[in-house]
Amino acid sequence: MSYNVIITQTEDGWYVGQCEEVPEAISQAQTIEELSLNLLECITEALDIKRARTQELYAGKKHFLRKLELA
């Protein structure tokens, strides 16, 4: 899966990025390469937190999981 990120550059030269699909994933870095790595980590952490919260909602309830793949 790929993600779209919006990148801006501050007046002091830092790059700041935010993921469109996971808006909680925001980071900054001195290079675009470093920013990309930071954002991938932020996206992963944000999705892990969302997954854990959702699992808590269904804990103890009868349910099943089904995996869907995006093309």
CSV table of C-alpha atoms in Angstrom, one decimal:
chain,number,residue,atom,x,y,z
A,1,MET,CA,0.0,0.0,0.0
A,2,SER,CA,1.2,3.5,-0.7
A,3,TYR,CA,0.5,6.7,1.1
A,4,ASN,CA,0.3,10.3,0.0
A,5,VAL,CA,2.3,12.8,2.0
A,6,ILE,CA,2.2,16.6,1.9
A,7,ILE,CA,5.6,18.1,2.4
A,8,THR,CA,6.5,21.7,3.1
A,9,GLN,CA,9.8,23.4,3.8
A,10,THR,CA,10.1,25.8,6.7
A,11,GLU,CA,11.9,29.1,6.5
A,12,ASP,CA,14.9,27.6,8.4
A,13,GLY,CA,15.2,24.7,5.9
A,14,TRP,CA,13.5,21.8,7.7
A,15,TYR,CA,11.0,19.6,5.8
A,16,VAL,CA,7.6,19.0,7.5
A,17,GLY,CA,5.3,16.2,6.3
A,18,GLN,CA,1.8,14.9,7.0
A,19,CYS,CA,0.1,11.8,5.6
A,20,GLU,CA,-3.2,12.4,3.8
A,21,GLU,CA,-4.6,9.0,4.7
A,22,VAL,CA,-3.3,9.0,8.3
A,23,PRO,CA,-3.4,12.6,9.3
A,24,GLU,CA,-2.1,11.8,12.8
A,25,ALA,CA,1.2,10.9,11.1
A,26,ILE,CA,3.2,14.2,11.1
A,27,SER,CA,7.0,14.6,11.3
A,28,GLN,CA,9.9,16.8,10.4
A,29,ALA,CA,13.5,16.3,9.3
A,30,GLN,CA,16.4,18.1,7.7
A,31,THR,CA,16.2,16.0,4.5
A,32,ILE,CA,13.4,14.5,2.5
A,33,GLU,CA,14.9,11.0,2.8
A,34,GLU,CA,15.0,11.3,6.6
A,35,LEU,CA,11.4,12.7,6.6
A,36,SER,CA,10.2,9.8,4.5
A,37,LEU,CA,11.6,7.3,7.0
A,38,ASN,CA,10.2,9.3,9.9
A,39,LEU,CA,6.7,9.4,8.3
A,40,LEU,CA,6.7,5.7,7.6
A,41,GLU,CA,7.4,5.0,11.2
A,42,CYS,CA,4.7,7.5,12.3
A,43,ILE,CA,2.2,5.9,9.9
A,44,THR,CA,3.0,2.4,11.3
A,45,GLU,CA,2.7,3.6,14.9
A,46,ALA,CA,-0.6,5.4,14.2
A,47,LEU,CA,-2.1,2.3,12.5
A,48,ASP,CA,-0.9,0.1,15.3
A,49,ILE,CA,-2.6,2.4,17.9
A,50,LYS,CA,-5.8,2.5,15.8
A,51,ARG,CA,-5.8,-1.3,15.5
A,52,ALA,CA,-5.3,-1.8,19.2
A,53,ARG,CA,-8.2,0.6,20.0
A,54,THR,CA,-10.5,-1.2,17.6
A,55,GLN,CA,-9.5,-4.6,19.0
A,56,GLU,CA,-10.4,-3.3,22.5
A,57,LEU,CA,-13.9,-2.3,21.2
A,58,TYR,CA,-14.6,-5.9,20.1
A,59,ALA,CA,-12.9,-7.7,23.0
A,60,GLY,CA,-15.3,-10.2,24.5
A,61,LYS,CA,-17.8,-9.9,21.6
A,62,LYS,CA,-18.5,-12.6,19.1
A,63,HIS,CA,-16.8,-11.5,15.8
A,64,PHE,CA,-14.5,-12.6,13.0
A,65,LEU,CA,-11.8,-11.0,10.9
A,66,ARG,CA,-11.6,-10.8,7.2
A,67,LYS,CA,-8.6,-9.4,5.4
A,68,LEU,CA,-9.1,-7.1,2.4
A,69,GLU,CA,-6.4,-6.2,-0.1
A,70,LEU,CA,-6.2,-2.9,-2.0
A,71,ALA,CA,-5.1,-3.1,-5.6
